[in-house]
Each structure stands twice: as structure tokens, then as C-alpha cells.
PDB file of C-alpha atoms in Angstrom:
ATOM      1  CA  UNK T   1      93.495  43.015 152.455  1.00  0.00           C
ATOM      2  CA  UNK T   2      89.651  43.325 152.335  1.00  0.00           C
ATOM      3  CA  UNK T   3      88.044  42.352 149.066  1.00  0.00           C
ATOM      4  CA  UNK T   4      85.776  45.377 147.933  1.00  0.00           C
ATOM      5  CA  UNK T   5      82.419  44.168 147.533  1.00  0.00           C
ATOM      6  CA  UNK T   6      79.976  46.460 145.300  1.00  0.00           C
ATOM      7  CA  UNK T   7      78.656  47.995 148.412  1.00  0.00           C
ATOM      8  CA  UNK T   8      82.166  48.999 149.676  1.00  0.00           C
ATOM      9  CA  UNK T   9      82.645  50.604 145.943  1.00  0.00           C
ATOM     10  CA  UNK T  10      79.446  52.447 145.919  1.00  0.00           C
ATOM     11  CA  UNK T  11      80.177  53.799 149.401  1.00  0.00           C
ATOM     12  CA  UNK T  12      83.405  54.973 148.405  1.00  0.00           C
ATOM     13  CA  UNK T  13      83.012  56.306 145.479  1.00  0.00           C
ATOM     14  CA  UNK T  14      80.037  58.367 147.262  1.00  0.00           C
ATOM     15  CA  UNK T  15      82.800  59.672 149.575  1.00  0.00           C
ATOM     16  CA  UNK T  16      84.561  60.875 146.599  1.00  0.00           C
ATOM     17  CA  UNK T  17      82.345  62.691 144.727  1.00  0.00           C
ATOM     18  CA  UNK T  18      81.370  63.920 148.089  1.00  0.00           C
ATOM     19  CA  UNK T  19      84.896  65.471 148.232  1.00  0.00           C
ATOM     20  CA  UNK T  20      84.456  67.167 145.067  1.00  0.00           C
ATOM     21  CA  UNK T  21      81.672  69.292 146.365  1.00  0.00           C
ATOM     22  CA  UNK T  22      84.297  71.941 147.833  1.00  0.00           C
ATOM     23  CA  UNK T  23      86.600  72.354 144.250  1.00  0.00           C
ATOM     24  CA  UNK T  24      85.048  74.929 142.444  1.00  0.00           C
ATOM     25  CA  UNK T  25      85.907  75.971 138.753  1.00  0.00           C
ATOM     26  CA  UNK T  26      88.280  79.025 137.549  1.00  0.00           C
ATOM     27  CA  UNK T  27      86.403  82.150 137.092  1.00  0.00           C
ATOM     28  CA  UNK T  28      86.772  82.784 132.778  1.00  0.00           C
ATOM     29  CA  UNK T  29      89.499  84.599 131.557  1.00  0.00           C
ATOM     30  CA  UNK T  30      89.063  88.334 131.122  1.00  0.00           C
ATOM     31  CA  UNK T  31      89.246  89.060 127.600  1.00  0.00           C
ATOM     32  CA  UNK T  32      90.986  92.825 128.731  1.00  0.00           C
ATOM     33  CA  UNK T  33      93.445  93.613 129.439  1.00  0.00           C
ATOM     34  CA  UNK T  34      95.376  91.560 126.285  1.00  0.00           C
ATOM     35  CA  UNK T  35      98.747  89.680 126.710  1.00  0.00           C
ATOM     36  CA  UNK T  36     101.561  91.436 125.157  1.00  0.00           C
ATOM     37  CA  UNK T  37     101.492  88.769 122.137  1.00  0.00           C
ATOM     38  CA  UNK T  38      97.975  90.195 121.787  1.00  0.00           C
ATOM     39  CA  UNK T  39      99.899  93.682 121.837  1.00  0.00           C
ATOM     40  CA  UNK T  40     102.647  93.208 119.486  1.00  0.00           C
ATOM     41  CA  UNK T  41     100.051  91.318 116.936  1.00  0.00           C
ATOM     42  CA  UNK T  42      97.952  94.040 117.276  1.00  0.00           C
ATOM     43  CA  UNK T  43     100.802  97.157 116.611  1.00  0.00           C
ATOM     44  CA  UNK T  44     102.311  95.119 113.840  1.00  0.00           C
ATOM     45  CA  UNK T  45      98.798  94.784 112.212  1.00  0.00           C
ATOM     46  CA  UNK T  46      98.446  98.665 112.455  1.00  0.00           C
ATOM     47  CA  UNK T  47     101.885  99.273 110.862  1.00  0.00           C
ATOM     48  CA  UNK T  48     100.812  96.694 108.029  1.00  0.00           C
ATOM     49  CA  UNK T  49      97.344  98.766 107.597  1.00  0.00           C
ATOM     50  CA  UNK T  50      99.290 102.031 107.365  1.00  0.00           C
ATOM     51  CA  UNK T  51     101.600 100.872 105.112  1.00  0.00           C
ATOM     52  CA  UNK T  52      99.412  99.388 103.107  1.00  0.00           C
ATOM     53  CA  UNK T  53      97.299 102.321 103.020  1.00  0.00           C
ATOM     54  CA  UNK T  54      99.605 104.712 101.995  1.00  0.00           C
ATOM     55  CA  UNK T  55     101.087 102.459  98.821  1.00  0.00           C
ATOM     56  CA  UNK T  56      97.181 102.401  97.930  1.00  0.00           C
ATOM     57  CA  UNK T  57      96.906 106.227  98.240  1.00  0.00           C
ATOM     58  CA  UNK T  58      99.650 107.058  95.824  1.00  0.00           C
ATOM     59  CA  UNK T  59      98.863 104.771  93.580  1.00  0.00           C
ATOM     60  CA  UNK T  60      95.348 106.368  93.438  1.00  0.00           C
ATOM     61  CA  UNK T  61      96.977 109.751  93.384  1.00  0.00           C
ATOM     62  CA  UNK T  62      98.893 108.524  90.207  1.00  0.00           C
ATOM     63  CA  UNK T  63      96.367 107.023  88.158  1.00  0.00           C
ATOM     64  CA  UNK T  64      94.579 110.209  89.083  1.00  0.00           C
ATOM     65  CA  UNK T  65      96.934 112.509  88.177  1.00  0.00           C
ATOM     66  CA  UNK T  66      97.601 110.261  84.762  1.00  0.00           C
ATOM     67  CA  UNK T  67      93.860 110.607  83.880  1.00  0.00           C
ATOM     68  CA  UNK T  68      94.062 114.333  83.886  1.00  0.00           C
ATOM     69  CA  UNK T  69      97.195 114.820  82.242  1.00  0.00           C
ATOM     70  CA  UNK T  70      95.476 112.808  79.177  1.00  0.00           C
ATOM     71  CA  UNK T  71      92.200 114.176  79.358  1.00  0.00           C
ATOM     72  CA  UNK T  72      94.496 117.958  79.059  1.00  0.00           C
ATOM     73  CA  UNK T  73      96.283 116.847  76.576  1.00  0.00           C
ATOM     74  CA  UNK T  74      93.477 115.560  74.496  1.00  0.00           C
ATOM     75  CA  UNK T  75      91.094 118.203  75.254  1.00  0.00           C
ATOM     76  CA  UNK T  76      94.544 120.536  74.052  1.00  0.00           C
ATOM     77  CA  UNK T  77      94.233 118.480  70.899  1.00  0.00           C
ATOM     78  CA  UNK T  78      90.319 118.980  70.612  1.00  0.00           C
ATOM     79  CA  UNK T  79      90.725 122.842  71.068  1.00  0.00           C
ATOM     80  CA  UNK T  80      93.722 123.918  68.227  1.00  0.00           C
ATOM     81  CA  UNK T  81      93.813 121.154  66.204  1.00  0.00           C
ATOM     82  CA  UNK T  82      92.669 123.538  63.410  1.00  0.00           C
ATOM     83  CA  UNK T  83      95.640 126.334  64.755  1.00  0.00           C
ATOM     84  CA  UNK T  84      98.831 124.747  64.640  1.00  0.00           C
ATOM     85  CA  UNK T  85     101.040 127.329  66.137  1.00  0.00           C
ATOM     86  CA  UNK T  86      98.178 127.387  69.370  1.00  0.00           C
ATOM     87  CA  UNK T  87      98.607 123.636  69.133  1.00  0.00           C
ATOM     88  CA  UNK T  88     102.393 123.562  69.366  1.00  0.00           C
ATOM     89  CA  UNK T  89     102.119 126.244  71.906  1.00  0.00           C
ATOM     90  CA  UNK T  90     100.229 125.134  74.410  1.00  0.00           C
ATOM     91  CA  UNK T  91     101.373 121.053  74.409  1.00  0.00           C
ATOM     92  CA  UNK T  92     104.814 122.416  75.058  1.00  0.00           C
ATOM     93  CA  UNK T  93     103.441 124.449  78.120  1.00  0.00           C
ATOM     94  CA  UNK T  94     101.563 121.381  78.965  1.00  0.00           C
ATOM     95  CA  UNK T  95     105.055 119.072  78.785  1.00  0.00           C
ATOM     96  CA  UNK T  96     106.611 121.910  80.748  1.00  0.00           C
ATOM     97  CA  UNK T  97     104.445 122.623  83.209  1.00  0.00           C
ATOM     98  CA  UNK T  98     104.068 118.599  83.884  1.00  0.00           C
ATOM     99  CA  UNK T  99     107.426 118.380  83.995  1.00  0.00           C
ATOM    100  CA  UNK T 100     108.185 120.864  86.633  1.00  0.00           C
ATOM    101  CA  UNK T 101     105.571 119.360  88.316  1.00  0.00           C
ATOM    102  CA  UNK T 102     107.546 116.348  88.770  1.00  0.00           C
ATOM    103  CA  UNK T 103     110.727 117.935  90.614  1.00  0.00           C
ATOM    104  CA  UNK T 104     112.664 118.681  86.650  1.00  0.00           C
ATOM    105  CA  UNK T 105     113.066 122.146  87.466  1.00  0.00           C
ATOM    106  CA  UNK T 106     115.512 123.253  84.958  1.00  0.00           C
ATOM    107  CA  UNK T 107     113.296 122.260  81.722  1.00  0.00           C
ATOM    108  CA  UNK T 108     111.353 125.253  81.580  1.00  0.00           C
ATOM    109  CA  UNK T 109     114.371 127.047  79.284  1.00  0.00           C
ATOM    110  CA  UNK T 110     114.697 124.166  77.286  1.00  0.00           C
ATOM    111  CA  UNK T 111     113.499 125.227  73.479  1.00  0.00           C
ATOM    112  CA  UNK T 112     115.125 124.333  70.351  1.00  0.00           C
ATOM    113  CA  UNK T 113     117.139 120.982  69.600  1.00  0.00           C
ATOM    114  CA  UNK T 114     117.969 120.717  73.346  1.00  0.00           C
ATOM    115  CA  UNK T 115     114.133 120.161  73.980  1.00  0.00           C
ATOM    116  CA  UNK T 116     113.563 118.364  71.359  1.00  0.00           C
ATOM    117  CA  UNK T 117     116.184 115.663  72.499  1.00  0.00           C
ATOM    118  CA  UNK T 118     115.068 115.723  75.744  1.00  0.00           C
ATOM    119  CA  UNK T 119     111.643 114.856  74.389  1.00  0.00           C
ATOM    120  CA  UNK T 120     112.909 111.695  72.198  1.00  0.00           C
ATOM    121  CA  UNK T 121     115.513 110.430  75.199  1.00  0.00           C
ATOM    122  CA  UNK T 122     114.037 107.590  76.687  1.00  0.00           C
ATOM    123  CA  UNK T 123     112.002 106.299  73.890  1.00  0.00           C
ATOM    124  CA  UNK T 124     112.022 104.622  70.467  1.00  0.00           C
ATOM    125  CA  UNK T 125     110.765 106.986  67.745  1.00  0.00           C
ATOM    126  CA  UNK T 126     110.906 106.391  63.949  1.00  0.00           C
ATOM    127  CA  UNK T 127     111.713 109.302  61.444  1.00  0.00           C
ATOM    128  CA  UNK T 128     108.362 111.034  60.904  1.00  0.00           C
ATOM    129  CA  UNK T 129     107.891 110.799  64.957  1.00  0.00           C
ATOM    130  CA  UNK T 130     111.380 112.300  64.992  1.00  0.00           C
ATOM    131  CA  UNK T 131     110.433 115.070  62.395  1.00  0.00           C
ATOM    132  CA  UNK T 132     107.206 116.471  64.787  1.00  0.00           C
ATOM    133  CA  UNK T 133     109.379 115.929  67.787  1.00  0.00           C
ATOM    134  CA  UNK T 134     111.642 118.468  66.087  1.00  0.00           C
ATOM    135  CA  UNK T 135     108.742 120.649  64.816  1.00  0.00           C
ATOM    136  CA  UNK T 136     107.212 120.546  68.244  1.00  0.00           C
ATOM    137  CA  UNK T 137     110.438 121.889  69.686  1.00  0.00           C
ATOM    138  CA  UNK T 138     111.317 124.502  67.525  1.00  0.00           C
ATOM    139  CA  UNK T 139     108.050 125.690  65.104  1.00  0.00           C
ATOM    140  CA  UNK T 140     106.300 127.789  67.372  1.00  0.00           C
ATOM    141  CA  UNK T 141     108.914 130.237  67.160  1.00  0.00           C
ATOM    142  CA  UNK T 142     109.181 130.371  63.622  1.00  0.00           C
ATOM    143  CA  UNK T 143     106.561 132.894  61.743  1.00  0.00           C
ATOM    144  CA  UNK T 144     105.653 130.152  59.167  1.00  0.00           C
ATOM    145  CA  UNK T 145     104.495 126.837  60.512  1.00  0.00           C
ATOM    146  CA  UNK T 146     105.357 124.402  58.558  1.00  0.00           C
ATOM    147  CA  UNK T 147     102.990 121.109  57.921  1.00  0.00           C
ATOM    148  CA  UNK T 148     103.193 118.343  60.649  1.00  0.00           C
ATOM    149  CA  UNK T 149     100.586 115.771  60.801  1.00  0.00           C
ATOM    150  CA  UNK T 150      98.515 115.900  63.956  1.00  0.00           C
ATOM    151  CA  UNK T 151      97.566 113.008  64.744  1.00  0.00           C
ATOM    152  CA  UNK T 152     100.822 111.300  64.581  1.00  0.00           C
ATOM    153  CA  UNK T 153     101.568 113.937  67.201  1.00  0.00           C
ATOM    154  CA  UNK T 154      99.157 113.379  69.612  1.00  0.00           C
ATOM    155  CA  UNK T 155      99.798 109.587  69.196  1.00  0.00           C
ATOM    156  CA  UNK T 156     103.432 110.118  70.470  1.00  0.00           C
ATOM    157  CA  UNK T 157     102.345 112.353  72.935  1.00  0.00           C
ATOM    158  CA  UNK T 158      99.826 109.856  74.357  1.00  0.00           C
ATOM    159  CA  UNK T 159     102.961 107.379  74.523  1.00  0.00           C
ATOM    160  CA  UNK T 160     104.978 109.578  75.687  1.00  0.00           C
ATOM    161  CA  UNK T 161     102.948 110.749  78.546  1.00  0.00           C
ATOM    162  CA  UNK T 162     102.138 107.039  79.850  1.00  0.00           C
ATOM    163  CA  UNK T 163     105.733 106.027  79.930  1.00  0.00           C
ATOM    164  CA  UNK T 164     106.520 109.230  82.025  1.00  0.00           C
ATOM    165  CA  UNK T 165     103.725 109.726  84.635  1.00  0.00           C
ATOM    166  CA  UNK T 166     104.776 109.189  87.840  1.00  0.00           C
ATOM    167  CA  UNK T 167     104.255 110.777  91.228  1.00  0.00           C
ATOM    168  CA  UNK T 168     107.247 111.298  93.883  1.00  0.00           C
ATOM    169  CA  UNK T 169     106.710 110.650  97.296  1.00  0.00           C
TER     170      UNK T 169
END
């Protein structure tokens, strides 16, 4: 065996490099069309979006809807608070109509005691809440009114309204 002498390397590493000269580099990758991890990252992206889009929606459409529910019901408040039988009148359309808005279709005949424990079911009220509940329910049909106190009405009917606003679908 011949010992290499720095000539001999220089020579053949020339002759190396000189066989380089024919490799050539791979042309970059085209960014299109996208591998199907590409695909299925990019579908399950657009189902998140959606999704996400449509939770956001309704939630819009229910704190919408829950803003003008109370600004009816207080403007209702603002407008009869001096006529009581006006008063009792139109917050029980209001209930009604809100109701039936919400898919409880068989409310609307409701009146009496039967409406008036449909109105306290689902909540805690104390005796004078219990006493305009019933007053609510059944005054506007009598010819004399008799005294109820306002604004422990719309109080409860504030509460009552924000535990009960929701939006199906």
C-alpha cells in the first residue's frame, strides 16, 4: 500500500469534488397541492370554526333577546305604573306572549290560581312576593283592584325573567 502524501490527497480530493459537479439539488416542494394530513387538519379546523360559530351566535341571540325582554318589561313598568289594572294587564300579555315564544304553547289560557302557580314554580318567593304573584294572576279581572306594591312586582319580575330566558335551538 502507497502512503498518501499531501499531493496524492489534494489530487484526490480534487477528483471528488470534481464528481460532485453532476448531482444537482431537489427542485422545492410545491406548497399545492396539500397532503391529505394537510386536508383532514384543514376540514377539522372548518368544523371547529362552524361549531364554534354557531354556539357564539345563539348566545348573542340570547343575551339579545334577554335585553329586550327587560327593557319591555321595564318600559311596561314606566308606562302604567300610575294604572294598575293597565299594569297587570299588559305584564301578563308580556309573560304570555314570551312564553309562547319559547315553544309553551298551552299557557296562553292559563288565568287564575293555575297561572299564578305556574308563575311561582321554579322559584323561591316569600309571602308578600306570593300575594302580587296572586294579584298579578287574578286582579285584572276583578272590577276593583286591590293595592299591590309595584315595585316589589317588578323586582320579582326582573328575577323572574333572568332565571327563565332562554332561546331553543
Amino acid at each position: 500500500m502507497v502512503n498518501p502524501t499531501p499531493n496524492t490527497v489534494e489530487k484526490s480530493a480534487d477528483n471528488l469534488l470534481g464528481l460532485l459537479k453532476d448531482i444537482h439539488s431537489a427542485a422545492p416542494a410545491d406548497w399545492w397541492p396539500l397532503a391529505p394530513g394537510w386536508w383532514i387538519l384543514t376540514i377539522a379546523i372548518v368544523i371547529l370554526l362552524s361549531w364554534l360559530g354557531k354556539r357564539l351566535y345563539r348566545a348573542w341571540k340570547r343575551y339579545r333577546f334577554k335585553v329586550m325582554v327587560k327593557t319591555m318589561l321595564v318600559d311596561i313598568f314606566q308606562t302604567y305604573s300610575e294604572q294598575p289594572r293597565e299594569l297587570l294587564v299588559e305584564l301578563n300579555q308580556l309573560f304570555k306572549r314570551w312564553l309562547t315564544n319559547q315553544g309553551a304553547h298551552g299557557l296562553q289560557q292559563l288565568s287564575g290560581a293555575a297561572w299564578a302557580a305556574y308563575l311561582q314554580g321554579g322559584t323561591s318567593v316569600n309571602e308578600a312576593e306570593q300575594k302580587v304573584i296572586e294579584t298579578l294572576a287574578t286582579a285584572q279581572y276583578q272590577t276593583d283592584i286591590p293595592v299591590y306594591d309595584v315595585e316589589l312586582l317588578k323586582a320579582w319580575a326582573l328575577r323572574w325573567l333572568a332565571a327563565r330566558v332562554v332561546i331553543n335551538g
